[in-house]
Amino acid sequence: MDLLEGLNTPQREAVLHTEGPIMIIAGAGSGKTKVLTNRIAHLMQQGVNPYNILALTFTNKAAAEMRHRIEQVAGNDAKSLWMGTFHSIFARILRIEADRLNFTSSFSIYDTEDSKSLLKSIIKERGLDEKNYKTATVLGRISMMKNRLVSYKEYLANPAYYEDDRASQRPEVGKLYELYQRRAYKANAMDFDDLLFYTNILLRDFAEVREKYQQKFQYILIDEFQDTNLSQYLIVRQLAEMHKNICVVGDDAQSIYAFRGADIENILNFQRDYANTKVIRLEQNYRSTGNIVNAANSLIAKNKNQLDKNVWTSNNEGKPVQLIKTVSDTEEARWVGDKIFEEKMNQTLRNKDFAILYRTNAQSRSFEESLRKKNIKYRIIGGLSFYQRREIKDLIAYLRFTINHNDEEALKRIINLPKRGIGDSTVDKLRELAEHHGLSLWQVVADVKSYLQGRSTGAIDAFADLIKEFESWLEIKDAYKVANEVANKSGLLKELYEDKSIEGLSRYENVQELLNAIKAFVDNPDNEDKSMGAFLQEVSLLTNADEDDEGDDDKVTLMTIHGSKGLEFPFVFVVGMEENLFPSTMMLGSMKDLEEERRLFYVAITRAKSNLILTYTTTRYVFGKLQNYELSRFVGEINPKYLQKNNEKPERSDSSASFSTLRSLVSNQNRTTQYTKIQGNKPTDTNFTPSPSNLVVEGARVEHSKFGAGTVKKVEILSGDRKAVIAFDEGGEKTLLLSFAKLKVL
């Protein structure tokens, strides 16, 4: 089989150049997977033993697809390739060499739940406040340290780490790290981070092991190199040291996983580490139309920190990128649903041809409702359906039981949520009593002291009083007021708010999104009945959908942009294109973060093959209040000649647009608030002198050049950096990273 057939000139060169370090900069849609698989097959055709080839990917799916393609070319010999994810390959090496590290080859691999369970036990044994030492927060800190190759001994010996922990009111984190590692070792277990951590130790401390694998892996290939972290890169550097036949494939413009520890510097500085690197650029995009490719190029050109490349396509120009303005998030979702229905009818497209991409999972709710109402099948990728998420089901269960005390499933779900000391054995006893006396479970709960004695009766009685209070509101409050009271007084919102992990923040945002949906329901003039019962009836119609045919994959895809990398669709909607939503307010603290957000938008644009629609809304419910929103700065960075607002003709200027140019393109917006383009946190007052960040402490009065004076409410650690929550006198509450925020202590 001719492996070069159908390849363009740079692709051929990438396949044939087998010796020495090579960096393949693969633009979006440039056929990198084909190049990588053909390169491996070519090595095998040239007589390289597949046993001496190491190919590393980030997903099992990618590894399986590549292996399948190679098998089609090279046959069963491909089974001998060392091909897989970083974690799977390194686990394989660790099992072979386990005795070097005093493990056995049968060591267990802890998943996240195993790790949390172990850490939770240690925190409890130490008598620490579990609300302050949240398992997810502490585990995140430990994970970050391992990926930076900081052992617990080094952590405990470094006073800077202790000061960070003390400032966060968690001075015991170092000791917890030590105990966690000791207990895992005693259990002959490693977690996912350990697979990288111990592989580094193995190669660093055992020269004979290092030489063994350096000799073995004569050719090393790494896919999605821009997503590697420090730990992964150091392992690869050690393995490639002898032969230096290392091939990395990636695109710095698609580096979007810094929150997972990915370091874009690995790809940006690859040539520094390998001075004689051959650089090949795959710049022809086979996926998208000309307008989409050029729109993406004009956006990503605004990033300063990037590798040179010029992505182009010979595909037809196609339609301009559409920009759609709506007046609310509900209207935005309705418009998208209508557009999908219309395009399916007019162009005989399938559901699977469409994707709706959003910045946060919480945004899926309104789009799910819109698609369900139009009987359009969909699937959620990378997350549960909004109404199937645990935190949503929890609050819905409270609301259901407030209305219907015979709903025993709802009662069982909420009676010990949040935890109030009513265990499963107690609930089983209550059920037995109910059956014995011929009563409902609620009747026993509501009058528990007549049926049961013991320590738990006080908690059960308090729970019953809470439900009775909730019930009393049904006749005097609308659905939103009832739901808001229930969410707060039940303790659900408080518990989620206090969980500062990424997962906890996401769950908190999801519950707020549910409250926003209820508020929108109440404010909708078409809904005459604004009661909780009416809302729950509407929700039940949304969630009791017919069972999907398991073999039916013809569904609209809903997913976050982070989850969409590597995928492509004929028709893509990128929704929620509003300032402070995308880019996220959490990513405005530094130019580095803002450039990552811009790369995320670049990834979203380049998922589209022929049709790309950007939507935004001027109002959106946030924490139950209707707030005004402005068009994202990122839309303003796309050359307007590739954009078309609604059905207007695209502008044909050859110059790149300023934001004011784009605003004239959407001049009929009648904004109620003025748009401000944030240029980092640079003071505009030349007399403004920031104070050292270590003087910014809880309770201090500070001044910011943009937001004015305010009071520091809280200071804590975020990804190794200190952040402050500040209540500004006029600007409201802001969360700022102290390494970037310029604050003057008053």
XYZ file of C-alpha atoms in Angstrom:
746
model
C 0.000 0.000 0.000
C 1.299 3.447 -0.953
C 1.315 5.403 2.292
C 2.003 8.672 0.481
C -1.015 8.500 -1.791
C -3.386 11.392 -1.211
C -0.973 13.317 1.002
C 0.002 16.920 0.301
C 3.669 17.986 0.252
C 4.074 18.875 3.990
C 2.178 15.727 4.988
C 4.500 13.588 2.854
C 7.529 15.265 4.385
C 6.189 14.611 7.898
C 5.757 10.910 7.096
C 9.174 10.466 5.462
C 11.362 12.493 7.852
C 11.921 9.783 10.454
C 15.283 10.608 12.059
C 15.935 13.198 14.761
C 13.527 15.534 16.585
C 10.590 16.761 14.553
C 7.748 19.085 15.462
C 4.638 18.899 13.304
C 2.540 22.009 13.811
C -0.877 20.760 12.742
C -3.508 23.428 12.161
C -7.175 22.637 12.721
C -8.570 20.152 10.194
C -5.168 19.535 8.598
C -5.233 15.724 8.702
C -2.783 15.168 11.561
C -4.191 11.761 12.546
C -3.611 10.451 9.043
C -0.062 11.796 9.086
C 0.672 10.236 12.475
C -0.692 6.804 11.553
C 1.006 6.792 8.147
C 4.285 7.832 9.765
C 4.135 4.859 12.161
C 3.194 2.495 9.320
C 6.093 3.885 7.250
C 8.536 3.201 10.086
C 7.321 -0.388 10.198
C 7.624 -0.720 6.402
C 11.208 0.517 6.738
C 11.960 -2.396 9.063
C 11.587 -0.774 12.467
C 10.327 -3.310 14.999
C 6.925 -2.095 16.281
C 8.110 -3.133 19.750
C 10.584 -0.218 19.526
C 7.940 2.388 18.716
C 6.182 4.351 21.473
C 3.084 6.369 20.545
C 1.397 8.441 23.246
C -2.106 9.910 23.055
C -4.520 11.564 25.470
C -7.547 9.337 25.000
C -8.050 5.609 24.645
C -10.378 6.349 21.746
C -7.621 8.143 19.819
C -5.175 5.308 20.505
C -7.680 2.664 19.388
C -8.491 4.564 16.195
C -4.807 4.944 15.306
C -4.047 1.304 16.037
C -6.976 0.200 13.871
C -5.768 2.335 10.958
C -2.219 0.997 11.277
C -3.461 -2.602 11.429
C -5.262 -2.023 8.132
C -1.909 -1.107 6.592
C 0.627 -3.188 8.508
C -1.467 -6.120 9.700
C -1.150 -7.857 13.073
C 2.366 -6.513 13.646
C 0.688 -3.315 14.817
C -0.438 -5.157 17.962
C 3.179 -5.045 19.195
C 3.249 -1.241 19.186
C 3.549 0.477 22.530
C 0.559 2.727 21.867
C -1.844 4.214 24.381
C -2.492 7.069 26.773
C 0.270 8.457 28.963
C -1.309 6.862 32.029
C -1.835 3.434 30.472
C 1.710 3.209 29.068
C 3.344 4.410 32.278
C 1.218 2.056 34.382
C 2.499 -0.766 32.176
C 6.096 0.267 32.819
C 5.468 0.657 36.551
C 4.005 -2.840 36.830
C 7.156 -4.244 35.217
C 9.450 -2.225 37.478
C 7.250 -2.034 40.596
C 9.730 -3.720 42.933
C 12.204 -0.869 42.366
C 9.765 1.425 44.159
C 8.795 -1.174 46.770
C 5.384 -1.797 45.221
C 4.201 -5.124 43.863
C 3.196 -5.551 40.231
C -0.421 -6.030 41.313
C -0.749 -2.518 42.766
C -4.221 -0.978 42.662
C -4.989 2.195 40.768
C -7.266 4.538 42.708
C -9.851 6.517 40.797
C -11.052 9.902 42.050
C -13.710 8.413 44.315
C -11.192 6.040 45.900
C -8.837 8.955 46.519
C -11.577 11.109 48.012
C -12.720 8.299 50.274
C -9.199 7.725 51.610
C -8.530 11.428 52.115
C -11.885 11.955 53.796
C -11.051 9.206 56.306
C -7.688 10.816 57.081
C -9.261 14.260 57.558
C -11.818 12.763 59.939
C -9.173 10.824 61.882
C -7.140 14.005 62.312
C -10.184 15.699 63.831
C -10.105 18.493 61.262
C -13.069 20.618 60.243
C -14.421 18.858 57.128
C -16.050 22.074 55.925
C -12.714 23.862 55.940
C -10.662 20.880 54.758
C -12.936 19.963 51.885
C -11.849 16.702 50.324
C -11.950 17.949 46.737
C -9.987 21.105 47.595
C -7.218 19.261 49.458
C -7.027 16.539 46.801
C -6.724 19.215 44.121
C -3.794 20.764 45.970
C -2.072 17.375 46.299
C -2.667 16.633 42.613
C -1.170 19.960 41.570
C 1.945 19.276 43.637
C 2.431 15.807 42.164
C 2.149 17.160 38.641
C 4.827 19.684 39.555
C 6.873 16.732 40.893
C 6.818 18.101 44.449
C 6.901 15.181 46.912
C 5.277 15.414 50.335
C 8.758 15.644 51.891
C 9.643 18.624 49.682
C 6.244 20.137 50.376
C 6.681 19.903 54.152
C 10.212 21.327 53.908
C 9.135 24.402 51.922
C 7.908 27.256 54.180
C 6.240 29.006 51.233
C 3.769 26.160 50.811
C 2.975 26.248 54.525
C 2.347 29.999 54.370
C -0.024 29.506 51.435
C -1.916 26.858 53.378
C -1.990 28.954 56.525
C -3.350 31.925 54.560
C -6.090 29.620 53.290
C -6.753 28.498 56.881
C -5.664 24.957 56.015
C -2.214 24.626 57.660
C -2.502 20.824 57.852
C -2.494 20.202 54.077
C 1.176 19.156 54.067
C 0.560 16.573 56.783
C -2.524 15.315 54.936
C -0.419 14.941 51.782
C 2.101 12.866 53.731
C -0.534 10.643 55.360
C -2.378 10.201 52.062
C 0.787 9.009 50.305
C 1.798 6.750 53.192
C -1.652 5.143 53.372
C -1.822 4.618 49.606
C 1.645 3.075 49.662
C 0.644 0.808 52.553
C -2.373 -0.282 50.502
C -0.110 -0.992 47.501
C -2.008 1.606 45.508
C -1.336 4.548 43.211
C -3.704 7.232 42.038
C -3.678 8.678 38.498
C -1.207 11.408 39.400
C 1.095 8.820 40.988
C 1.407 7.019 37.642
C 3.258 10.062 36.300
C 4.959 10.965 39.577
C 6.452 7.505 40.167
C 7.468 7.069 36.515
C 9.537 10.244 36.847
C 11.134 8.910 40.026
C 11.801 5.560 38.356
C 13.615 7.148 35.418
C 15.391 9.707 37.587
C 16.698 7.411 40.309
C 17.407 4.125 38.508
C 19.965 4.559 35.717
C 19.694 0.945 34.518
C 15.913 1.277 34.143
C 16.303 4.591 32.331
C 18.816 3.094 29.880
C 16.640 0.034 29.332
C 13.695 2.092 28.109
C 15.859 4.603 26.261
C 17.294 1.712 24.218
C 13.886 0.150 23.768
C 11.971 3.214 22.527
C 13.924 4.137 19.415
C 11.058 6.187 17.992
C 8.674 8.231 20.133
C 5.560 9.959 18.802
C 3.258 12.209 20.848
C -0.178 13.395 19.746
C -1.778 16.627 21.059
C 1.589 17.720 22.416
C 0.227 21.118 23.434
C -1.793 19.370 26.165
C 1.188 17.834 27.991
C 2.064 18.940 31.523
C 5.493 19.279 33.103
C 5.517 15.745 34.487
C 4.628 14.158 31.139
C 7.182 16.212 29.245
C 10.027 15.351 31.618
C 9.288 11.636 31.250
C 9.305 11.897 27.468
C 12.557 13.901 27.476
C 14.279 11.213 29.526
C 12.996 8.401 27.297
C 14.078 10.202 24.102
C 17.529 11.178 25.368
C 19.455 8.327 23.706
C 18.051 8.237 20.143
C 16.367 11.674 20.010
C 13.925 10.348 17.420
C 11.038 12.229 18.970
C 8.075 13.419 16.921
C 5.563 15.759 18.532
C 2.321 16.727 16.834
C 0.163 19.566 18.047
C -1.294 23.013 17.634
C -0.524 25.734 20.146
C -3.685 27.520 18.986
C -5.691 24.642 20.475
C -4.034 24.582 23.899
C -7.059 24.912 26.192
C -6.395 22.681 29.197
C -4.272 24.812 31.528
C -6.793 24.118 34.299
C -5.757 20.450 34.063
C -2.084 21.348 34.285
C -1.286 21.494 30.551
C 1.660 23.783 29.846
C 1.670 25.527 26.457
C 5.371 26.323 27.002
C 6.182 22.667 26.204
C 5.301 23.162 22.541
C 6.404 26.796 22.349
C 9.874 25.915 23.668
C 10.354 22.519 22.013
C 12.945 23.898 19.606
C 14.911 25.319 22.524
C 15.196 21.852 24.063
C 16.012 20.224 20.705
C 18.199 22.641 18.776
C 18.181 20.687 15.489
C 14.417 20.221 15.381
C 12.820 19.789 11.967
C 9.648 21.900 11.895
C 6.867 20.995 9.476
C 3.675 22.997 9.277
C 0.420 21.364 8.205
C -1.475 24.482 7.203
C -4.075 23.259 4.712
C -7.471 22.898 6.360
C -9.573 20.163 4.757
C -12.511 20.567 7.136
C -13.983 24.046 6.871
C -15.082 26.604 4.315
C -12.957 29.640 3.509
C -15.012 32.073 5.583
C -14.778 29.883 8.687
C -11.016 29.351 8.306
C -10.384 33.059 7.734
C -12.623 34.089 10.637
C -10.661 31.765 12.928
C -7.340 33.117 11.624
C -8.355 36.736 12.200
C -9.315 35.899 15.782
C -6.250 33.898 16.827
C -3.916 36.497 15.284
C -4.698 38.642 18.353
C -2.708 36.233 20.556
C 0.886 37.333 21.054
C 2.301 34.067 22.384
C 2.083 31.580 19.494
C 3.949 29.705 16.786
C 3.940 31.046 13.245
C 1.605 29.361 10.793
C -0.838 30.363 8.078
C -3.843 28.060 7.951
C -5.609 28.103 4.595
C -8.088 26.059 2.612
C -8.899 25.304 -0.995
C -12.521 24.629 -0.021
C -15.166 27.000 -1.299
C -15.733 30.326 0.438
C -19.069 29.215 1.879
C -21.481 31.286 3.916
C -20.317 34.087 6.196
C -20.267 33.397 9.905
C -23.675 34.457 11.203
C -24.059 36.628 14.299
C -27.476 36.408 15.950
C -28.681 38.761 18.672
C -31.570 37.774 20.957
C -33.248 39.545 23.860
C -33.044 36.724 26.425
C -31.429 33.345 26.995
C -34.841 31.714 26.527
C -35.249 33.460 23.172
C -31.705 32.441 22.222
C -32.519 28.774 22.857
C -35.840 29.048 21.023
C -34.127 30.620 17.993
C -31.509 27.867 17.866
C -34.181 25.160 18.117
C -36.212 26.794 15.341
C -33.111 27.135 13.155
C -32.232 23.454 13.531
C -35.811 22.452 12.676
C -35.816 24.793 9.657
C -32.445 23.635 8.297
C -33.410 19.986 8.689
C -36.516 20.575 6.601
C -34.894 22.786 3.952
C -31.645 20.846 3.466
C -32.718 17.339 4.523
C -30.055 17.353 7.230
C -29.930 14.925 10.143
C -29.888 15.753 13.847
C -26.301 14.484 14.091
C -25.186 17.222 11.681
C -25.771 19.875 14.378
C -23.785 20.786 17.489
C -24.523 23.391 20.162
C -21.354 24.474 21.974
C -21.322 26.497 25.186
C -18.784 27.777 27.724
C -20.326 26.158 30.832
C -22.478 23.078 31.394
C -25.144 25.145 33.156
C -26.050 26.761 29.808
C -27.450 23.503 28.444
C -30.770 23.766 30.296
C -32.612 26.211 28.022
C -31.392 24.456 24.850
C -32.527 21.071 26.137
C -35.989 22.475 26.803
C -36.170 24.085 23.362
C -35.168 20.882 21.563
C -37.522 18.710 23.618
C -40.470 20.977 22.825
C -39.721 20.535 19.116
C -39.290 16.768 19.518
C -35.674 17.001 18.321
C -33.498 14.260 19.780
C -30.265 15.333 21.406
C -27.428 14.035 23.532
C -25.310 15.673 26.203
C -21.590 14.976 25.784
C -19.304 15.287 28.773
C -22.085 15.705 31.272
C -25.501 14.525 32.335
C -28.695 15.986 30.983
C -29.358 19.130 33.031
C -32.360 17.736 34.873
C -30.539 14.443 35.538
C -27.669 16.081 37.394
C -27.544 15.108 41.047
C -27.789 18.620 42.466
C -30.772 19.428 40.210
C -32.548 16.207 41.171
C -31.904 17.017 44.835
C -33.639 20.398 44.710
C -36.409 19.092 42.465
C -36.980 16.306 45.020
C -37.434 18.901 47.768
C -39.904 20.810 45.612
C -41.774 17.657 44.625
C -42.124 16.527 48.236
C -43.217 19.969 49.403
C -46.183 19.610 47.071
C -46.841 15.875 47.344
C -46.099 14.238 50.709
C -46.913 10.829 49.269
C -43.842 10.997 47.028
C -41.793 8.472 49.021
C -38.857 8.398 46.566
C -38.424 12.148 46.955
C -38.621 11.808 50.756
C -35.940 9.111 50.841
C -33.687 11.314 48.704
C -33.946 14.442 50.870
C -34.468 13.255 54.460
C -30.713 13.221 55.095
C -29.718 15.845 52.531
C -27.721 17.787 53.561
C -26.573 15.310 56.181
C -28.580 15.689 59.391
C -27.828 12.391 61.132
C -30.675 10.315 59.717
C -28.998 7.192 58.383
C -30.287 4.442 56.116
C -31.020 2.126 59.051
C -33.226 4.811 60.613
C -35.111 5.313 57.356
C -35.609 1.543 57.110
C -37.032 1.535 60.659
C -39.411 4.394 59.796
C -40.614 2.470 56.769
C -41.236 -0.627 58.884
C -43.252 1.440 61.371
C -45.289 2.984 58.561
C -46.133 -0.431 57.164
C -46.974 -1.796 60.632
C -49.378 1.047 61.396
C -50.788 1.306 57.883
C -49.508 4.849 57.464
C -47.493 6.680 54.851
C -43.807 7.237 55.519
C -44.466 10.976 55.857
C -47.173 10.447 58.501
C -44.653 8.631 60.682
C -41.957 11.264 59.997
C -44.343 14.143 60.760
C -45.193 12.673 64.190
C -42.040 10.654 64.813
C -41.949 10.896 68.593
C -45.209 8.950 68.791
C -43.605 5.999 67.026
C -39.852 6.052 67.653
C -37.443 6.823 70.461
C -33.754 7.557 70.096
C -31.133 10.156 69.221
C -32.308 10.629 65.643
C -35.864 11.696 66.549
C -34.803 15.320 67.103
C -33.289 15.543 63.597
C -36.353 13.873 62.061
C -38.659 16.257 63.912
C -36.664 19.279 62.708
C -36.813 17.967 59.127
C -40.602 17.562 59.367
C -40.969 21.138 60.665
C -38.890 22.361 57.713
C -41.162 20.603 55.199
C -44.267 21.975 56.926
C -42.794 25.482 56.667
C -42.091 24.959 52.963
C -45.663 23.755 52.465
C -47.083 26.884 54.111
C -45.472 29.034 51.422
C -47.177 27.334 48.476
C -50.346 29.397 48.629
C -48.712 32.766 49.245
C -45.564 32.713 47.098
C -44.875 32.161 43.429
C -42.735 29.264 42.195
C -39.468 31.227 42.213
C -39.890 32.553 45.752
C -40.745 29.080 47.026
C -37.788 27.466 45.222
C -35.373 30.158 46.390
C -36.477 29.744 50.008
C -36.275 25.942 49.789
C -32.800 26.043 48.214
C -31.538 28.307 50.988
C -33.338 27.033 54.094
C -32.806 23.369 53.240
C -29.058 23.979 53.339
C -28.499 22.733 49.767
C -27.189 26.040 48.423
C -24.977 26.626 51.457
C -23.367 23.201 51.112
C -22.653 23.726 47.417
C -21.411 27.292 47.938
C -18.888 26.151 50.525
C -17.409 23.572 48.143
C -14.756 25.622 46.329
C -13.598 22.785 44.074
C -14.202 23.004 40.303
C -16.926 20.362 40.643
C -18.539 22.185 43.573
C -18.565 25.472 41.699
C -20.177 23.772 38.696
C -22.898 22.216 40.889
C -23.593 25.558 42.550
C -23.887 27.229 39.133
C -26.267 24.491 37.985
C -28.629 25.045 40.925
C -28.537 28.788 40.243
C -29.394 28.013 36.620
C -32.422 26.001 37.783
C -33.531 28.957 39.897
C -33.031 31.186 36.849
C -35.295 28.850 34.849
C -38.000 29.074 37.514
C -37.683 32.877 37.585
C -38.043 33.001 33.799
C -41.141 30.764 34.112
C -42.695 33.143 36.665
C -41.850 36.243 34.581
C -43.269 34.751 31.390
C -46.586 36.567 30.735
C -47.858 33.514 28.824
C -47.879 31.467 32.047
C -51.056 32.388 33.910
C -50.403 29.841 36.673
C -47.104 30.767 38.306
C -47.298 28.225 41.111
C -44.691 25.616 41.967
C -47.115 22.882 40.913
C -47.420 24.383 37.441
C -43.639 24.623 37.045
C -43.046 21.054 38.186
C -45.679 19.819 35.759
C -43.802 21.525 32.924
C -40.521 20.047 34.127
C -42.010 16.560 34.376
C -43.040 16.768 30.721
C -39.454 17.682 29.841
C -37.845 14.909 31.838
C -40.225 12.035 31.090
C -39.135 11.720 27.471
C -39.624 8.515 25.526
C -36.770 6.034 25.796
C -34.210 6.586 23.060
C -33.437 3.784 20.661
C -30.007 2.595 21.807
C -28.928 2.117 18.211
C -30.050 5.591 17.182
C -27.132 8.013 17.059
C -29.019 10.643 15.055
C -29.068 13.303 17.762
C -28.091 16.944 18.076
C -24.897 17.204 20.143
C -24.789 19.543 23.147
C -21.421 19.986 24.825
C -18.937 22.405 26.330
C -16.314 23.801 23.990
C -13.616 22.098 26.058
C -15.218 18.755 25.278
C -15.531 19.433 21.556
C -11.819 19.468 20.653
C -11.090 16.872 17.990
C -14.684 16.772 16.724
C -16.319 18.329 13.681
C -19.879 19.027 12.553
C -21.446 20.481 9.401
C -23.528 22.940 11.451
C -22.189 24.510 14.668
C -23.872 26.975 17.034
C -21.560 28.713 19.519
C -23.980 30.175 22.040
C -23.672 32.651 24.891
C -21.181 34.928 23.134
C -21.353 37.576 25.842
C -18.730 39.454 27.776
C -18.127 37.942 31.244
C -19.593 34.650 30.075
C -17.151 34.134 27.195
C -14.522 35.230 28.009
C -15.319 34.121 31.535
C -14.824 36.645 34.314
C -12.508 34.079 35.922
C -10.121 34.421 32.965
C -9.701 38.203 32.930
C -6.984 38.348 35.582
C -4.031 38.009 33.214
C -3.111 38.167 29.545
C -2.111 34.497 29.719
C -5.595 33.454 30.840
C -7.269 35.709 28.294
C -5.187 34.194 25.490
C -6.292 30.726 26.605
C -9.931 31.855 26.423
C -9.275 33.160 22.906
C -7.793 29.783 21.950
C -10.942 28.163 23.338
C -13.066 30.295 20.999
C -10.718 29.368 18.138
C -11.387 25.690 18.897
C -15.138 26.367 18.837
C -14.988 28.105 15.452
C -12.866 25.397 13.854
C -15.324 22.611 14.785
C -17.617 23.875 11.984
C -17.368 22.450 8.473
C -19.827 24.562 6.477
C -22.111 26.568 8.782
C -21.136 28.556 11.868
C -23.602 30.629 13.871
C -22.655 32.733 16.896
C -25.499 33.746 19.213
C -25.693 36.137 22.124
C -28.360 37.712 24.266
C -28.734 41.178 25.780
C -30.364 39.898 29.002
C -29.818 36.794 31.057
C -30.971 35.616 34.481
C -28.142 35.456 37.009
C -28.888 34.515 40.630
C -32.560 35.092 39.957
C -32.065 38.645 38.639
C -32.382 39.790 35.049
C -29.078 41.350 34.034
C -27.906 43.151 30.919
C -25.126 41.627 28.837
C -22.805 42.928 26.141
C -21.448 41.266 23.033
C -18.186 39.388 23.684
C -14.961 41.174 22.831
C -13.935 38.041 20.931
C -16.626 38.588 18.302
C -15.184 42.062 17.844
C -11.803 40.520 17.060
C -13.096 38.649 14.003
C -12.602 40.520 10.749
C -16.147 41.755 9.926
C -15.877 40.800 6.269
C -16.354 37.198 7.379
C -19.335 38.065 9.617
C -22.987 38.614 8.837
C -25.472 39.917 11.390
C -28.768 38.094 10.970
C -29.666 38.494 7.289
C -27.594 41.569 6.477
C -24.884 41.444 3.835
C -21.362 40.907 5.192
C -19.004 43.861 5.268
C -16.287 43.723 2.612
C -13.553 45.778 4.221
C -10.095 44.292 3.793
C -8.876 45.658 7.095
C -9.277 43.911 10.408
C -12.065 45.393 12.508
C -11.759 47.290 15.703
C -14.461 46.647 18.251
C -16.141 49.947 17.367
C -16.378 48.787 13.736
C -18.223 45.679 14.796
C -20.503 47.663 17.070
C -21.581 49.668 14.039
C -22.370 46.332 12.398
C -24.825 45.655 15.225
C -25.779 49.299 15.737
C -29.448 48.715 16.576
C -28.773 47.202 19.970
C -29.918 50.199 22.135
C -27.701 49.074 24.989
C -28.699 49.917 28.549
C -25.142 49.654 29.830
C -21.916 50.857 28.276
C -19.426 48.276 27.008
C -15.945 48.536 28.479
C -13.112 46.614 26.895
C -10.881 45.487 29.726
C -7.207 45.920 28.969
C -5.802 43.739 31.741
C -5.645 45.535 35.102
C -3.342 48.398 34.160
C -3.914 51.527 36.261
C -4.984 54.543 34.259
C -3.870 56.953 37.008
C -0.128 57.442 36.771
C -0.072 58.371 40.501
C -1.652 55.057 41.462
C 0.961 52.963 43.326
C -0.078 49.343 44.065
C 0.835 47.813 47.433
C 2.688 44.476 47.802
C 0.162 41.664 47.393
C 1.049 40.127 50.776
C -0.485 43.192 52.466
C -3.877 42.312 50.977
C -5.523 40.400 53.822
C -9.055 39.677 54.939
C -10.761 42.815 56.286
C -8.365 45.277 54.634
C -9.651 48.320 52.789
C -8.154 48.480 49.286
C -8.406 50.563 46.129
C -8.428 49.319 42.516
C -7.762 51.692 39.620
C -10.910 50.549 37.790
C -13.315 49.330 40.482
C -12.523 51.909 43.170
C -12.450 51.311 46.932
C -13.619 48.111 48.594
C -13.242 45.688 51.488
C -11.444 42.340 51.261
C -13.937 39.648 52.317
C -11.759 36.576 51.823
C -8.278 35.539 50.684
C -7.587 31.968 49.546
C -5.429 29.879 47.202
C -6.498 29.132 43.607
C -4.205 26.849 41.547
C -1.194 27.920 43.570
C -2.047 31.637 43.345
C -3.670 33.812 46.007
C -7.066 35.214 45.110
C -9.136 37.795 46.962
C -12.890 38.228 47.095
C -13.457 41.985 47.351
C -16.738 43.834 47.915
C -16.237 47.113 46.036
C -18.331 50.037 47.217
C -19.704 50.742 43.756
C -18.548 47.897 41.514
C -20.050 45.008 43.497
C -18.224 41.832 44.499
C -15.203 40.764 42.420
C -12.748 37.866 42.657
C -9.218 38.903 41.664
C -5.925 37.018 41.384
C -3.438 38.947 43.515
C -0.501 38.197 41.233
C -2.190 40.275 38.526
C -4.607 42.634 40.292
C -3.065 45.996 41.157
C -4.427 46.901 44.596
C -3.518 49.759 46.905
C -4.034 49.061 50.604
C -5.691 52.099 52.200
